[in-house]
Amino acid sequence: MVEQRCIGQEYFGKTGFCYTLSLINGKYKMTILYVLMEFGTVRFNEMKRYIGDVSYKMLASSLKELERAELVIRTEYPQVPPKVEYSLSERGKSLIPILDALCEWGDQNRI
């Protein structure tokens, strides 16, 4: 017999779902992860053009947060003009099945 859980004895903040949301929650974070999943290594301005309506400040901030969460790798090349590329880390790549499932769901349930 399966033991029934009681919400009064649980706390959302301790769930894996809450932890995952803390890393990927934000207006553009999932979009950034999608772009890197689809295109691999991407430069900042390429990503900005592809996403479109994101400001430079918001894109930079979101990328920094994803980098701190170890989901994205930032590679800077010492040249003039500066060249910076972003790609998924191994930890970020582990989200690909979840991102694929979201894409598949969207394709099947688009209204």
Coordinates of C-alpha atoms in Angstrom, one line a residue:
M1 CA 0.0 0.0 0.0
V2 CA 1.3 3.5 -1.0
E3 CA 1.6 5.9 1.9
Q4 CA -0.4 9.1 1.2
R5 CA 1.5 12.4 1.6
C6 CA 0.0 15.2 3.6
I7 CA 0.6 18.8 2.4
G8 CA 0.7 20.0 6.0
Q9 CA 4.0 18.0 6.5
E10 CA 5.7 19.0 3.3
Y11 CA 7.6 22.1 2.2
F12 CA 7.8 23.2 -1.5
G13 CA 11.3 24.7 -1.0
K14 CA 12.8 21.3 -0.4
T15 CA 11.6 19.8 -3.7
G16 CA 13.7 19.1 -6.7
F17 CA 11.2 21.0 -8.7
C18 CA 11.7 24.1 -6.6
Y19 CA 15.5 23.8 -7.0
T20 CA 15.3 23.4 -10.8
L21 CA 13.0 26.4 -11.0
S22 CA 15.5 28.5 -9.0
L23 CA 18.1 27.9 -11.7
I24 CA 16.0 28.3 -14.8
N25 CA 13.2 30.6 -13.7
G26 CA 13.2 34.0 -15.4
K27 CA 11.8 35.6 -18.5
Y28 CA 14.6 34.6 -20.9
K29 CA 16.6 31.8 -19.2
M30 CA 14.6 28.9 -20.8
T31 CA 14.9 30.7 -24.2
I32 CA 18.7 31.0 -23.8
L33 CA 18.9 27.3 -22.9
Y34 CA 16.8 26.5 -26.0
V35 CA 19.0 28.6 -28.3
L36 CA 22.2 26.9 -27.0
M37 CA 20.6 23.5 -27.3
E38 CA 19.6 24.2 -30.9
F39 CA 22.7 26.0 -32.1
G40 CA 25.5 24.9 -29.9
T41 CA 28.1 27.7 -29.5
V42 CA 26.6 31.1 -29.9
R43 CA 27.9 34.7 -29.7
F44 CA 26.1 37.3 -27.6
N45 CA 25.0 39.4 -30.5
E46 CA 23.8 36.4 -32.5
M47 CA 21.7 35.3 -29.5
K48 CA 20.3 38.9 -29.1
R49 CA 19.3 39.0 -32.8
Y50 CA 17.7 35.5 -32.6
I51 CA 15.7 36.2 -29.4
G52 CA 14.7 39.7 -30.6
D53 CA 12.8 41.5 -27.8
V54 CA 15.4 41.0 -25.0
S55 CA 17.5 44.0 -23.9
Y56 CA 21.3 43.8 -23.8
K57 CA 21.2 44.3 -20.1
M58 CA 18.6 41.5 -19.5
L59 CA 20.4 39.1 -21.8
A60 CA 23.8 39.7 -20.1
S61 CA 22.2 39.4 -16.7
S62 CA 20.4 36.1 -17.6
L63 CA 23.6 34.7 -19.1
K64 CA 25.6 35.5 -16.0
E65 CA 23.0 33.8 -13.8
L66 CA 23.0 30.7 -15.9
E67 CA 26.8 30.8 -15.8
R68 CA 26.8 31.0 -12.0
A69 CA 24.4 28.0 -11.9
E70 CA 27.0 26.2 -14.1
L71 CA 24.5 25.6 -16.9
V72 CA 26.2 27.8 -19.4
I73 CA 29.9 28.2 -20.3
R74 CA 31.2 31.6 -21.3
T75 CA 34.4 31.6 -23.4
E76 CA 36.2 34.8 -23.9
Y77 CA 38.9 35.2 -26.6
P78 CA 41.7 37.7 -26.1
Q79 CA 41.4 39.6 -29.4
V80 CA 40.3 43.0 -30.6
P81 CA 37.3 43.4 -30.9
P82 CA 36.5 41.1 -28.0
K83 CA 34.9 37.8 -28.9
V84 CA 32.7 36.0 -26.4
E85 CA 30.9 32.7 -27.0
Y86 CA 28.3 30.8 -24.9
S87 CA 27.6 27.1 -24.9
L88 CA 25.9 24.6 -22.6
S89 CA 28.0 23.0 -19.9
E90 CA 27.7 19.3 -19.2
R91 CA 25.2 20.2 -16.5
G92 CA 23.3 22.4 -18.9
K93 CA 23.3 19.6 -21.5
S94 CA 21.6 17.3 -18.9
L95 CA 18.5 19.6 -19.4
I96 CA 18.2 18.7 -23.1
P97 CA 15.7 15.9 -22.6
I98 CA 13.5 18.2 -20.6
L99 CA 13.8 21.0 -23.2
D100 CA 13.1 18.4 -26.0
A101 CA 10.0 17.3 -24.1
L102 CA 8.8 20.9 -23.8
C103 CA 9.3 21.4 -27.5
E104 CA 7.5 18.2 -28.4
W105 CA 4.6 19.1 -26.1
G106 CA 4.3 22.5 -27.7
D107 CA 4.3 21.0 -31.2
Q108 CA 1.6 18.6 -30.3
N109 CA -0.6 21.0 -28.4
R110 CA -0.3 24.2 -30.3
I111 CA -3.7 25.8 -30.8

